[in-house]
């Protein structure tokens, strides 16, 4: 998927206007929805990440393609601003300082591996978003998390901790692992 500059501007404005309007209901009119490009009507997984002065301020999304992309952006922008349990809700004064990033995801695919070395070999930093699962525990890191955790072993250890598992759980070879890719759209 590729996006024109106009597409990117529209998507960022869709997220920002949702935060300003403070509603996760689709606020576009039926006529506006009809005029949307087809790619926005396709079901896609996506995350909306909010940063303020380079610091994470909220990040919420859907990995699986459960609703049309325009609707997912609206819901996730609202939830990142007002529903991320790690942060207090965004205030009106903060909105102007928010940097918005939208990550549109491909469907996750199971990563088959027999050994830890094979797992490490198959992971591609900065390309793969990674989901781990073990029993009731699961977590994901978007592809851009590789920027903070470029070492594969550190990446997997932190992902295990995020899931509520022992940081060395990935070394046991019992995790279910899936990967996906993301197209990142940022404000210019």
mmCIF file of C-alpha atoms in Angstrom:
data_model
loop_
_atom_site.group_PDB
_atom_site.id
_atom_site.type_symbol
_atom_site.label_atom_id
_atom_site.label_comp_id
_atom_site.label_asym_id
_atom_site.label_seq_id
_atom_site.Cartn_x
_atom_site.Cartn_y
_atom_site.Cartn_z
ATOM 1 C CA UNK A 1 0.000 0.000 0.000
ATOM 2 C CA UNK A 2 1.253 3.455 -0.835
ATOM 3 C CA UNK A 3 -0.230 6.767 0.170
ATOM 4 C CA UNK A 4 -0.056 10.149 -1.498
ATOM 5 C CA UNK A 5 0.834 13.241 0.493
ATOM 6 C CA UNK A 6 -2.865 14.200 0.367
ATOM 7 C CA UNK A 7 -3.878 10.771 1.732
ATOM 8 C CA UNK A 8 -1.420 11.105 4.609
ATOM 9 C CA UNK A 9 -2.612 14.623 5.440
ATOM 10 C CA UNK A 10 -6.232 13.417 5.389
ATOM 11 C CA UNK A 11 -5.476 10.508 7.754
ATOM 12 C CA UNK A 12 -3.569 12.683 10.243
ATOM 13 C CA UNK A 13 -6.345 15.302 10.140
ATOM 14 C CA UNK A 14 -8.943 12.567 10.663
ATOM 15 C CA UNK A 15 -7.142 11.512 13.852
ATOM 16 C CA UNK A 16 -6.525 15.080 15.085
ATOM 17 C CA UNK A 17 -10.106 16.201 14.430
ATOM 18 C CA UNK A 18 -11.381 13.160 16.316
ATOM 19 C CA UNK A 19 -9.283 14.159 19.323
ATOM 20 C CA UNK A 20 -10.519 17.764 19.067
ATOM 21 C CA UNK A 21 -14.161 16.644 18.718
ATOM 22 C CA UNK A 22 -13.621 14.211 21.626
ATOM 23 C CA UNK A 23 -15.832 11.488 20.170
ATOM 24 C CA UNK A 24 -15.130 7.976 18.988
ATOM 25 C CA UNK A 25 -18.362 7.779 17.034
ATOM 26 C CA UNK A 26 -17.887 8.231 13.303
ATOM 27 C CA UNK A 27 -18.428 11.953 12.864
ATOM 28 C CA UNK A 28 -18.117 12.000 9.081
ATOM 29 C CA UNK A 29 -21.386 12.477 7.200
ATOM 30 C CA UNK A 30 -22.732 9.692 4.984
ATOM 31 C CA UNK A 31 -21.877 11.845 1.967
ATOM 32 C CA UNK A 32 -18.259 12.266 3.170
ATOM 33 C CA UNK A 33 -17.962 8.514 3.759
ATOM 34 C CA UNK A 34 -19.227 7.779 0.231
ATOM 35 C CA UNK A 35 -16.503 10.055 -1.182
ATOM 36 C CA UNK A 36 -13.688 8.358 0.750
ATOM 37 C CA UNK A 37 -11.096 6.490 -1.316
ATOM 38 C CA UNK A 38 -11.674 2.725 -1.377
ATOM 39 C CA UNK A 39 -8.574 1.958 0.725
ATOM 40 C CA UNK A 40 -10.151 3.804 3.662
ATOM 41 C CA UNK A 41 -13.240 1.602 3.457
ATOM 42 C CA UNK A 42 -11.203 -1.627 3.597
ATOM 43 C CA UNK A 43 -10.923 -3.391 6.932
ATOM 44 C CA UNK A 44 -7.400 -2.879 8.270
ATOM 45 C CA UNK A 45 -5.645 -3.195 11.579
ATOM 46 C CA UNK A 46 -4.129 0.065 12.753
ATOM 47 C CA UNK A 47 -2.662 1.832 15.742
ATOM 48 C CA UNK A 48 -2.674 5.524 16.582
ATOM 49 C CA UNK A 49 0.299 6.721 18.607
ATOM 50 C CA UNK A 50 0.422 10.109 20.292
ATOM 51 C CA UNK A 51 3.695 11.702 21.344
ATOM 52 C CA UNK A 52 4.229 14.973 23.163
ATOM 53 C CA UNK A 53 7.691 16.521 22.985
ATOM 54 C CA UNK A 54 9.106 13.162 21.910
ATOM 55 C CA UNK A 55 7.508 11.252 24.798
ATOM 56 C CA UNK A 56 4.756 8.659 24.424
ATOM 57 C CA UNK A 57 1.382 10.149 25.406
ATOM 58 C CA UNK A 58 -0.935 7.348 24.236
ATOM 59 C CA UNK A 59 -1.036 4.380 21.882
ATOM 60 C CA UNK A 60 -4.038 2.186 21.132
ATOM 61 C CA UNK A 61 -5.005 0.048 18.180
ATOM 62 C CA UNK A 62 -6.342 -3.080 16.594
ATOM 63 C CA UNK A 63 -3.991 -5.676 15.177
ATOM 64 C CA UNK A 64 -6.684 -7.504 13.252
ATOM 65 C CA UNK A 65 -8.698 -5.924 10.432
ATOM 66 C CA UNK A 66 -12.099 -5.752 12.153
ATOM 67 C CA UNK A 67 -13.534 -2.453 10.897
ATOM 68 C CA UNK A 68 -12.955 -0.072 7.963
ATOM 69 C CA UNK A 69 -9.692 1.860 8.210
ATOM 70 C CA UNK A 70 -11.322 5.298 8.549
ATOM 71 C CA UNK A 71 -13.402 4.014 11.473
ATOM 72 C CA UNK A 72 -10.391 2.318 13.100
ATOM 73 C CA UNK A 73 -8.434 5.583 12.917
ATOM 74 C CA UNK A 74 -11.296 7.495 14.544
ATOM 75 C CA UNK A 75 -11.748 4.950 17.354
ATOM 76 C CA UNK A 76 -8.043 4.491 17.997
ATOM 77 C CA UNK A 77 -7.291 8.232 17.956
ATOM 78 C CA UNK A 78 -9.998 8.763 20.542
ATOM 79 C CA UNK A 79 -8.846 5.811 22.653
ATOM 80 C CA UNK A 80 -5.166 6.831 22.476
ATOM 81 C CA UNK A 81 -6.068 10.340 23.670
ATOM 82 C CA UNK A 82 -8.730 9.535 26.232
ATOM 83 C CA UNK A 83 -8.629 5.805 27.001
ATOM 84 C CA UNK A 84 -5.022 4.622 27.268
ATOM 85 C CA UNK A 85 -4.914 3.299 30.860
ATOM 86 C CA UNK A 86 -1.221 4.237 31.196
ATOM 87 C CA UNK A 87 -1.974 7.959 30.952
ATOM 88 C CA UNK A 88 -4.426 10.591 32.130
ATOM 89 C CA UNK A 89 -6.764 11.758 29.361
ATOM 90 C CA UNK A 90 -5.358 14.399 27.014
ATOM 91 C CA UNK A 91 -6.416 17.936 27.933
ATOM 92 C CA UNK A 92 -7.604 20.581 25.470
ATOM 93 C CA UNK A 93 -4.363 22.517 26.082
ATOM 94 C CA UNK A 94 -2.244 19.509 25.063
ATOM 95 C CA UNK A 95 -3.894 18.817 21.694
ATOM 96 C CA UNK A 96 -1.821 21.409 19.809
ATOM 97 C CA UNK A 97 1.399 19.784 21.097
ATOM 98 C CA UNK A 98 0.515 16.214 20.102
ATOM 99 C CA UNK A 99 2.473 14.515 17.346
ATOM 100 C CA UNK A 100 0.261 11.920 15.683
ATOM 101 C CA UNK A 101 1.507 8.713 14.107
ATOM 102 C CA UNK A 102 -0.738 6.155 12.407
ATOM 103 C CA UNK A 103 0.490 2.626 11.722
ATOM 104 C CA UNK A 104 -1.549 0.631 9.222
ATOM 105 C CA UNK A 105 -0.928 -3.095 9.610
ATOM 106 C CA UNK A 106 -0.796 -6.160 7.426
ATOM 107 C CA UNK A 107 -2.504 -9.267 8.794
ATOM 108 C CA UNK A 108 -0.334 -11.187 11.251
ATOM 109 C CA UNK A 109 1.278 -14.400 10.048
ATOM 110 C CA UNK A 110 2.501 -17.238 12.230
ATOM 111 C CA UNK A 111 6.281 -17.391 12.448
ATOM 112 C CA UNK A 112 7.331 -21.024 12.453
ATOM 113 C CA UNK A 113 10.561 -21.815 14.282
ATOM 114 C CA UNK A 114 12.155 -24.881 15.804
ATOM 115 C CA UNK A 115 15.085 -23.335 17.669
ATOM 116 C CA UNK A 116 15.802 -20.036 19.376
ATOM 117 C CA UNK A 117 18.465 -19.293 16.776
ATOM 118 C CA UNK A 118 15.914 -19.828 14.015
ATOM 119 C CA UNK A 119 13.501 -17.454 15.780
ATOM 120 C CA UNK A 120 16.201 -14.800 16.032
ATOM 121 C CA UNK A 121 17.214 -15.296 12.382
ATOM 122 C CA UNK A 122 13.660 -14.896 11.101
ATOM 123 C CA UNK A 123 12.884 -11.660 12.959
ATOM 124 C CA UNK A 124 13.617 -8.594 10.852
ATOM 125 C CA UNK A 125 14.227 -5.450 12.945
ATOM 126 C CA UNK A 126 12.331 -2.321 11.902
ATOM 127 C CA UNK A 127 10.217 -4.382 9.499
ATOM 128 C CA UNK A 128 8.370 -6.832 11.735
ATOM 129 C CA UNK A 129 5.849 -6.030 14.367
ATOM 130 C CA UNK A 130 5.789 -9.005 16.710
ATOM 131 C CA UNK A 131 3.016 -10.690 18.680
ATOM 132 C CA UNK A 132 3.819 -13.285 21.325
ATOM 133 C CA UNK A 133 1.322 -15.594 23.002
ATOM 134 C CA UNK A 134 1.545 -18.180 25.751
ATOM 135 C CA UNK A 135 -1.661 -19.397 27.339
ATOM 136 C CA UNK A 136 -3.650 -16.343 28.414
ATOM 137 C CA UNK A 137 -0.634 -14.046 28.088
ATOM 138 C CA UNK A 138 0.016 -12.004 24.966
ATOM 139 C CA UNK A 139 1.598 -8.743 23.856
ATOM 140 C CA UNK A 140 2.726 -6.931 20.743
ATOM 141 C CA UNK A 141 5.335 -4.393 19.748
ATOM 142 C CA UNK A 142 4.851 -2.322 16.602
ATOM 143 C CA UNK A 143 7.715 -2.311 14.071
ATOM 144 C CA UNK A 144 8.885 1.119 15.253
ATOM 145 C CA UNK A 145 9.688 -0.273 18.743
ATOM 146 C CA UNK A 146 12.862 -1.689 17.168
ATOM 147 C CA UNK A 147 14.181 1.907 17.231
ATOM 148 C CA UNK A 148 14.288 1.764 21.052
ATOM 149 C CA UNK A 149 15.145 -1.946 21.285
ATOM 150 C CA UNK A 150 17.338 -2.809 18.263
ATOM 151 C CA UNK A 151 18.815 -5.963 19.822
ATOM 152 C CA UNK A 152 16.562 -8.951 19.069
ATOM 153 C CA UNK A 153 17.136 -10.546 22.476
ATOM 154 C CA UNK A 154 16.308 -7.314 24.337
ATOM 155 C CA UNK A 155 13.281 -6.796 22.093
ATOM 156 C CA UNK A 156 11.915 -10.258 22.901
ATOM 157 C CA UNK A 157 12.706 -9.947 26.620
ATOM 158 C CA UNK A 158 10.841 -6.622 26.873
ATOM 159 C CA UNK A 159 7.946 -8.059 24.876
ATOM 160 C CA UNK A 160 7.738 -10.984 27.309
ATOM 161 C CA UNK A 161 7.657 -8.566 30.235
ATOM 162 C CA UNK A 162 4.912 -6.542 28.525
ATOM 163 C CA UNK A 163 2.890 -9.770 28.269
ATOM 164 C CA UNK A 164 3.383 -10.424 32.000
ATOM 165 C CA UNK A 165 5.849 -13.259 31.414
ATOM 166 C CA UNK A 166 9.373 -13.854 32.643
ATOM 167 C CA UNK A 167 11.804 -11.855 30.450
ATOM 168 C CA UNK A 168 13.585 -15.078 29.465
ATOM 169 C CA UNK A 169 10.383 -16.905 28.469
ATOM 170 C CA UNK A 170 11.198 -16.523 24.757
ATOM 171 C CA UNK A 171 14.362 -18.621 25.277
ATOM 172 C CA UNK A 172 12.277 -21.694 26.198
ATOM 173 C CA UNK A 173 10.950 -22.026 22.638
ATOM 174 C CA UNK A 174 7.338 -22.369 23.787
ATOM 175 C CA UNK A 175 5.965 -19.019 22.653
ATOM 176 C CA UNK A 176 3.575 -18.708 19.751
ATOM 177 C CA UNK A 177 5.012 -15.920 17.582
ATOM 178 C CA UNK A 178 3.342 -13.946 14.813
ATOM 179 C CA UNK A 179 4.729 -11.097 12.734
ATOM 180 C CA UNK A 180 3.144 -8.311 10.747
ATOM 181 C CA UNK A 181 4.328 -5.227 8.927
ATOM 182 C CA UNK A 182 3.216 -1.651 9.272
ATOM 183 C CA UNK A 183 3.025 1.406 7.091
ATOM 184 C CA UNK A 184 3.801 4.414 9.254
ATOM 185 C CA UNK A 185 2.149 7.746 8.553
ATOM 186 C CA UNK A 186 3.474 10.739 10.458
ATOM 187 C CA UNK A 187 2.800 14.439 10.420
ATOM 188 C CA UNK A 188 5.198 16.314 8.159
#
